[in-house]
Coordinates of C-alpha atoms in Angstrom, one line a residue:
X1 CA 33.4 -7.2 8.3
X2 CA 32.2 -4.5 9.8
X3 CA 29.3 -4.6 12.7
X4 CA 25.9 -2.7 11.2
X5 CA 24.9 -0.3 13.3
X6 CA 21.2 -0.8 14.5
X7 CA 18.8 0.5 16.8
X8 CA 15.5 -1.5 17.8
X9 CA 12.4 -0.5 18.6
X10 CA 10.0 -3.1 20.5
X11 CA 6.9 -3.8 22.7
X12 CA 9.0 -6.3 24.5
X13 CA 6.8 -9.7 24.8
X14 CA 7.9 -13.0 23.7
X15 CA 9.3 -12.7 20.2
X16 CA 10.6 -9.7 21.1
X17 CA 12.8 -10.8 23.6
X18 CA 13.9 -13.4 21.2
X19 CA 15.5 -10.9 18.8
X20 CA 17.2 -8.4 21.5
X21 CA 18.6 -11.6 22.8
X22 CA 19.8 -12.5 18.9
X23 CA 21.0 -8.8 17.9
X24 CA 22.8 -8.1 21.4
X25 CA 24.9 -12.1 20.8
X26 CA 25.1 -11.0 17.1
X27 CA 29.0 -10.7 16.0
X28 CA 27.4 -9.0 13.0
X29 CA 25.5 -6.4 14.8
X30 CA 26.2 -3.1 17.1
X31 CA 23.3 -2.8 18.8
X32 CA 23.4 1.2 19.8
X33 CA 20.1 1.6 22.2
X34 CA 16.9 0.1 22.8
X35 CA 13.4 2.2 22.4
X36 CA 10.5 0.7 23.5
X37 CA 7.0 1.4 22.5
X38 CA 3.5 0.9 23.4
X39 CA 1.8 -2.5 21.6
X40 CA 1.9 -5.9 23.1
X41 CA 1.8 -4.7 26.4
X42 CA 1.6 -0.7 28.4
X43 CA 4.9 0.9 27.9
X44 CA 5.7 0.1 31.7
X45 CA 5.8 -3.2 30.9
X46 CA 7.4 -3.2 28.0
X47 CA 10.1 -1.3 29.5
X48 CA 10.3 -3.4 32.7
X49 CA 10.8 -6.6 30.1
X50 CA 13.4 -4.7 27.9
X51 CA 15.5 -3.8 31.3
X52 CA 15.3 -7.5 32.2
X53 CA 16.5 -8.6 29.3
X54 CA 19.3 -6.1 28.7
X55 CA 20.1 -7.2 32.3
X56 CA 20.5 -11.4 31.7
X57 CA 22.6 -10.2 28.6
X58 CA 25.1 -7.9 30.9
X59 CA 25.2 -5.1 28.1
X60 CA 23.3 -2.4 30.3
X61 CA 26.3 -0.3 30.2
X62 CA 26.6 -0.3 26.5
X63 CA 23.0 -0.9 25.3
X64 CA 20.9 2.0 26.6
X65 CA 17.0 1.1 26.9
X66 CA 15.0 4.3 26.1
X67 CA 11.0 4.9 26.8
X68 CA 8.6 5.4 24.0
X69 CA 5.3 6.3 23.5
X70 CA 2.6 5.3 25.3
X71 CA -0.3 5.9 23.2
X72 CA -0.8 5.3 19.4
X73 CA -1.1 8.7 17.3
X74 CA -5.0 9.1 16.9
X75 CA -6.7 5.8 17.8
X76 CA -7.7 7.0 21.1
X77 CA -9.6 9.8 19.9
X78 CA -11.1 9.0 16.9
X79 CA -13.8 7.0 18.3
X80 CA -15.5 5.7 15.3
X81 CA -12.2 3.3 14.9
X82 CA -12.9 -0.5 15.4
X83 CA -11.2 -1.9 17.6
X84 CA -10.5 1.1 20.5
X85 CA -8.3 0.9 22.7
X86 CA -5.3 -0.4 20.7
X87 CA -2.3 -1.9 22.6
X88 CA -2.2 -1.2 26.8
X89 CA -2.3 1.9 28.1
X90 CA -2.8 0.4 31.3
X91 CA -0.8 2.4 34.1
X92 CA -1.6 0.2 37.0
X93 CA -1.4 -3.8 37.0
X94 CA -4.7 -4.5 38.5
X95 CA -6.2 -2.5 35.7
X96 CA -4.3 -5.0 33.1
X97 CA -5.2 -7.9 34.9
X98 CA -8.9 -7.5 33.5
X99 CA -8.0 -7.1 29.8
X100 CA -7.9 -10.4 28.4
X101 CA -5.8 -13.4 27.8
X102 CA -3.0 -13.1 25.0
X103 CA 0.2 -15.1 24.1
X104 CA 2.6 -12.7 25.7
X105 CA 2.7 -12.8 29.6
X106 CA 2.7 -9.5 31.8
X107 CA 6.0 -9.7 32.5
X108 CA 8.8 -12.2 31.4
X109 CA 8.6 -14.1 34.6
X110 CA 11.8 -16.2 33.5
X111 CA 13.8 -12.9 34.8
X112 CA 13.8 -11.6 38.0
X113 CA 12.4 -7.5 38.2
X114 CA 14.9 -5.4 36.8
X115 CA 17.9 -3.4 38.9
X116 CA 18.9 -0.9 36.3
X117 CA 17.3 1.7 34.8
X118 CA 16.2 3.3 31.7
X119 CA 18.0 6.0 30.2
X120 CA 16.7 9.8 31.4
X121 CA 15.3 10.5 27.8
X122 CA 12.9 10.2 26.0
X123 CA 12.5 7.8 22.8
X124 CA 11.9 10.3 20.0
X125 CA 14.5 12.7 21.6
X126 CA 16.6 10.1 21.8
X127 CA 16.4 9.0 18.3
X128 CA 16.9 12.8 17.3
X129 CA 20.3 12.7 18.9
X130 CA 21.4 9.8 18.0
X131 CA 20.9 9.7 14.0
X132 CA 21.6 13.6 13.6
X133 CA 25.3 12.7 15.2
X134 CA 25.3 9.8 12.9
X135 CA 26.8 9.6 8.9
X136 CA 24.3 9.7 6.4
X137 CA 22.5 6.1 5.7
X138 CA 24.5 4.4 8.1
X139 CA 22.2 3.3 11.0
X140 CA 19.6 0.1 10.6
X141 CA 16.6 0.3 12.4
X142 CA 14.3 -2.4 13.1
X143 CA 10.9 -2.0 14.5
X144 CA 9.4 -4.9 15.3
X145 CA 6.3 -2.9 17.0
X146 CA 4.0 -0.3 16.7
X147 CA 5.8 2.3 14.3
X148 CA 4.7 5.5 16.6
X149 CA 7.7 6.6 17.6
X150 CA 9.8 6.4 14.4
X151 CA 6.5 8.4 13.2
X152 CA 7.0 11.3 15.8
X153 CA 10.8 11.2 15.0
X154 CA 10.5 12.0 10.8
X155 CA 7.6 14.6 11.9
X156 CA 9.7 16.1 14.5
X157 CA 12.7 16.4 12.9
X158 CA 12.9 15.1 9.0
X159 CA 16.7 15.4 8.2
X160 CA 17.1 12.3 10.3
X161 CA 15.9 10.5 7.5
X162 CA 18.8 10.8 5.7
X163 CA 20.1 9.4 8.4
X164 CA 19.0 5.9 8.0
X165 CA 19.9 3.4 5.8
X166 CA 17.0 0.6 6.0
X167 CA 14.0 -0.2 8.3
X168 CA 13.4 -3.8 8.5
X169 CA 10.4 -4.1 9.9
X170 CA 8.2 -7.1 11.2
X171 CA 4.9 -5.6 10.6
X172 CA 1.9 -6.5 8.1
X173 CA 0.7 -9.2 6.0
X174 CA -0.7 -9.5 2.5
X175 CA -4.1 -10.7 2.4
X176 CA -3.1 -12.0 5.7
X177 CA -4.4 -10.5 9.5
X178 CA -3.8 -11.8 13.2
X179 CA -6.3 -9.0 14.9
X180 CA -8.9 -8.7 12.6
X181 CA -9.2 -10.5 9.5
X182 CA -7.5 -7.9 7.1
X183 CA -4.6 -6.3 9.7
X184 CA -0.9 -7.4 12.0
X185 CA -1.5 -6.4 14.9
X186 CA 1.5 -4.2 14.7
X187 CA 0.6 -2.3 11.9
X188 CA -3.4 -1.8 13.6
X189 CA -2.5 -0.2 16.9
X190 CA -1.3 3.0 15.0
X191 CA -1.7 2.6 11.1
X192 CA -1.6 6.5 10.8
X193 CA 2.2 5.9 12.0
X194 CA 3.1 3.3 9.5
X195 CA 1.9 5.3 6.9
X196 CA 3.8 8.2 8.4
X197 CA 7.0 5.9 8.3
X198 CA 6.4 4.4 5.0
X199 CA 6.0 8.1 3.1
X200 CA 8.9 9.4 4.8
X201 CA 11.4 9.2 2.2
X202 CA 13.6 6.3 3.7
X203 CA 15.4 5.1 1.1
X204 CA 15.0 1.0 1.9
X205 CA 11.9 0.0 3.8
X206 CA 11.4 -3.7 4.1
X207 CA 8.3 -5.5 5.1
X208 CA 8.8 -8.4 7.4
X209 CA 5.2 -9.5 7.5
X210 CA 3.3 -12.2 8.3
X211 CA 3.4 -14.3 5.3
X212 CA 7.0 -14.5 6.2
X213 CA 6.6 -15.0 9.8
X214 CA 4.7 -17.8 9.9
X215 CA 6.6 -19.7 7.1
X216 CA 9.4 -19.4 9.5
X217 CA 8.3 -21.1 12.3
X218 CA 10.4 -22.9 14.9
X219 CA 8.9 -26.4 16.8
X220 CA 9.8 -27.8 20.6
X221 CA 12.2 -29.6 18.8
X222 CA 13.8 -26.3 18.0
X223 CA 13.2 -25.7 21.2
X224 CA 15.7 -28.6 22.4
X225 CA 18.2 -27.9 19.9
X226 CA 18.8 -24.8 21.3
X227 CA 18.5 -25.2 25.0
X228 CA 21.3 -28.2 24.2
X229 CA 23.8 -25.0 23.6
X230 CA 24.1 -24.4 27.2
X231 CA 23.9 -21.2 27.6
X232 CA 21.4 -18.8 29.6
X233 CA 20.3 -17.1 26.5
X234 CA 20.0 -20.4 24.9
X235 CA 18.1 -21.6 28.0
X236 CA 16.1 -18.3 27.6
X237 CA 15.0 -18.6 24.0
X238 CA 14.1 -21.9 24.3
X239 CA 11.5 -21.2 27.0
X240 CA 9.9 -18.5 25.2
X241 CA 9.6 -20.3 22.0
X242 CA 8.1 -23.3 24.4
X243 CA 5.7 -20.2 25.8
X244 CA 4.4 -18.8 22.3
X245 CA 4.0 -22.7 21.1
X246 CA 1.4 -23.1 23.9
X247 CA -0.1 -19.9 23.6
X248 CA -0.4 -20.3 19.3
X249 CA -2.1 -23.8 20.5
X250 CA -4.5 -22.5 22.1
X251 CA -5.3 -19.1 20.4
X252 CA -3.9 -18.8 16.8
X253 CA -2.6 -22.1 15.4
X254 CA -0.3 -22.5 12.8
X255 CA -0.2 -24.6 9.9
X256 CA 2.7 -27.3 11.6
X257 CA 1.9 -29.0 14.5
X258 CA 3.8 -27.9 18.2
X259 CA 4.9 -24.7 16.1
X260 CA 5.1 -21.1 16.3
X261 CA 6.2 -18.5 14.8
X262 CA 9.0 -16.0 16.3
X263 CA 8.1 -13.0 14.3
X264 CA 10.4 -10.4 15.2
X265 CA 13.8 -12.3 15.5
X266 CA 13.6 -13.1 11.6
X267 CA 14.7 -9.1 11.0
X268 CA 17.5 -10.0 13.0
X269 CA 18.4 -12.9 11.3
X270 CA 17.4 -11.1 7.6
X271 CA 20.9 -9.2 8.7
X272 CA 22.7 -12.3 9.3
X273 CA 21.6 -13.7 5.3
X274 CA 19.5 -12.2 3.8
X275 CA 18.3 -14.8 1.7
X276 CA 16.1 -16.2 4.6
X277 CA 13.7 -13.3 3.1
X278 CA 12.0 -15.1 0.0
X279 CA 9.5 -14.2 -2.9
X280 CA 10.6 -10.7 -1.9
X281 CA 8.5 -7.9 -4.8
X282 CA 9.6 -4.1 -4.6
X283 CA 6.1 -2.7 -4.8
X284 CA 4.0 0.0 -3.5
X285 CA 2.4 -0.4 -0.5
X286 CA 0.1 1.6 1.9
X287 CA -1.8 1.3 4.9
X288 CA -5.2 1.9 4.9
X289 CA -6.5 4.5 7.7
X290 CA -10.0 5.0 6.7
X291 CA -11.2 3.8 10.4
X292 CA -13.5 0.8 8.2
X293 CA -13.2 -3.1 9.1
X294 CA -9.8 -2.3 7.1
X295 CA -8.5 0.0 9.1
X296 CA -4.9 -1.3 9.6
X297 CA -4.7 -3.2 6.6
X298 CA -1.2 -3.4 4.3
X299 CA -1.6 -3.0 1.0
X300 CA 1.2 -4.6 -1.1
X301 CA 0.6 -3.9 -5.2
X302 CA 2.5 -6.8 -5.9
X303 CA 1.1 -7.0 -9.6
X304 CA 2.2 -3.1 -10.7
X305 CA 0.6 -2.4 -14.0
X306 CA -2.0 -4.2 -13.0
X307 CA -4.7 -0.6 -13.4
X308 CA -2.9 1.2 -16.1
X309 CA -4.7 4.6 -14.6
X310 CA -3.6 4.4 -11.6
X311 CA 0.5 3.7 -11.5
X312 CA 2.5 3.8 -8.0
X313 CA 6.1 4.1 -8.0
X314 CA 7.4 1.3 -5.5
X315 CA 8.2 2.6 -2.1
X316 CA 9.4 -0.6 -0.4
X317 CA 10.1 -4.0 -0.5
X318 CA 7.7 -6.9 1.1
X319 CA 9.0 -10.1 1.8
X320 CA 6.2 -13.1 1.8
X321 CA 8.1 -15.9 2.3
X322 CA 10.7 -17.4 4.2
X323 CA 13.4 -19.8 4.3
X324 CA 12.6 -21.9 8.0
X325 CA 15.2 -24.3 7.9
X326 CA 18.0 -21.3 7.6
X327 CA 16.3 -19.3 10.1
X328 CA 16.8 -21.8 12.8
X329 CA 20.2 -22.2 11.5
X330 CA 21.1 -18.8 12.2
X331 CA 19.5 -18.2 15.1
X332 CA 21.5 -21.3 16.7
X333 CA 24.8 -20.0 15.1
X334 CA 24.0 -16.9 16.8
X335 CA 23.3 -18.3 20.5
X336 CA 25.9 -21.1 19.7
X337 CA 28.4 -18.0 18.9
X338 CA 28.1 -16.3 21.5
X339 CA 29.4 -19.6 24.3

């Protein structure tokens, strides 16, 4: 079978790490660079976490790591948005250390600081080059951030969209919100780029939201099952599920006890099978960007003909459920793969 050819984009924190780690091991997947984006933390630091983990893995040769944006398309000047700033735009660590607690960690202290570098160019150039040399629908991307560089990319130069054969992206919820009560986190740092993304003529956008995310949670004794493997990587993503479970404990629990979800490593294991996507609708969907309480919120028509007057032709595909005990099972036949 042949490998699918797929470029991630990330805010490197926890989960994060968890699917590099998963698509770099994957037999089923040719990972061709790495962007990285402003969201869970600064772009420095979600840079610096993407070089350490391209490091443990060895692929730094072969898997370029390519810096994003830093900012969010218009969130930081259109004051009247709840919620400003979105993401970290922090440039200087003892600036960060005043914003806040989180789940995700400054750095991923289970690496030491990085040795290699990041490629000389920049993310949306980057992306330019790479899908305009590329056959038509043939690359997979998966965001599992903020979409704001994807959103530069279709503005900047739209024939890459042609380009592309699906976005699988971990973003959103239905009726469902982690940062305020109506919106993903993902999605709220720069709605006006999902919306970008979503009306930009890709022929297969899939929703990996919420919903989804937190059906397919792993526990510690996930946790155990895969540290038994061996391996560093295995050693690796078993601490950092350990890290989000005590972080979910104490900030955003979850509906199992000593659980937590690993949202962005369920695209990467949605290539692997994907039947671990359930109660999947092709529906319209939008993002509101009205700068309200809703601001950020994903809109999933999953009833269509529900208003007669007002008919949307799908646009994507959203899936809100999730199969857990396959997930776990592919994410161990991944690290347990790659001995």
């Amino acid at each position: 079978m042949d490998k699918r050819k797929v470029i991630l984009d990330v805010d490197t924190g926890s989960d994060d790490a968890v699917a590099i780690i998963s698509a770099v091991l994957s037999k089923n997947i040719e990972v061709l660079g790495i962007a990285t984006v402003n969201g869970n933390r600064c772009v420095e630091y979600t840079t610096e976490n993407t070089l350490r983990v391209v490091e443990m893995l060895g692929v730094s040769e072969t898997v370029p790591v390519v810096r994003g944006c830093a900012y969010p398309l218009v969130a930081t000047i259109k004051r009247k948005k709840p919620g400003i700033p979105r993401g970290h735009y922090y440039q200087h660590a003892e600036e960060y250390k005043t914003s806040g607690k989180s789940i995700h960690g400054d750095f991923l202290d289970m690496f030491p600081p990085s040795t290699i570098k990041e490629a000389n160019l920049n993310a949306v150039s980057w992306y330019i080059k790479t899908l305009m040399a590329a056959e038509d629908e043939s690359i997979t991307l998966i965001p599992v951030g903020p979409l704001t560089n994807l959103a530069h990319v279709f503005q900047v130069e739209p024939r890459t969209v042609k380009k592309v054969k699906e976005i699988i992206y971990m973003g959103g919820g239905h009726l469902l919100g982690n940062t305020r009560p109506a919106a993903e986190y993902n999605v709220w740092v720069d709605p006006e780029a999902a919306q970008i993304v979503l009306e930009s003529g890709v022929r297969n956008f899939i929703w990996v939201p919420l919903n989804a995310t937190h059906a397919a949670y792993l526990t510690k004794s996930d946790a155990e099952r895969i540290r038994s493997i061996g391996t560093k990587p295995a050693e690796v993503v078993a601490e950092l599920i350990e890290q989000r479970i005590i972080g979910y404990s104490n900030y955003q629990k979850v509906e199992a006890p000593d659980a937590a979800p690993i949202h962005d490593a369920l695209c990467i294991a949605a290539i692997h099978d994907p039947s671990v996507l359930t109660d999947i609708h092709h529906c319209y969907a939008e993002v509101d960007c009205g700068g309200s309480s809703c601001d950020g919120e994903t809109i999933f028509d999953i009833n269509p003909g529900s208003f007669e007057y007002d008919k949307k032709t799908p646009n994507s595909y959203v899936a809100l459920g999730a199969d857990r005990e396959k997930f776990v099972n592919i994410l161990v036949g991944i690290l347990e793969g790659a001995k």
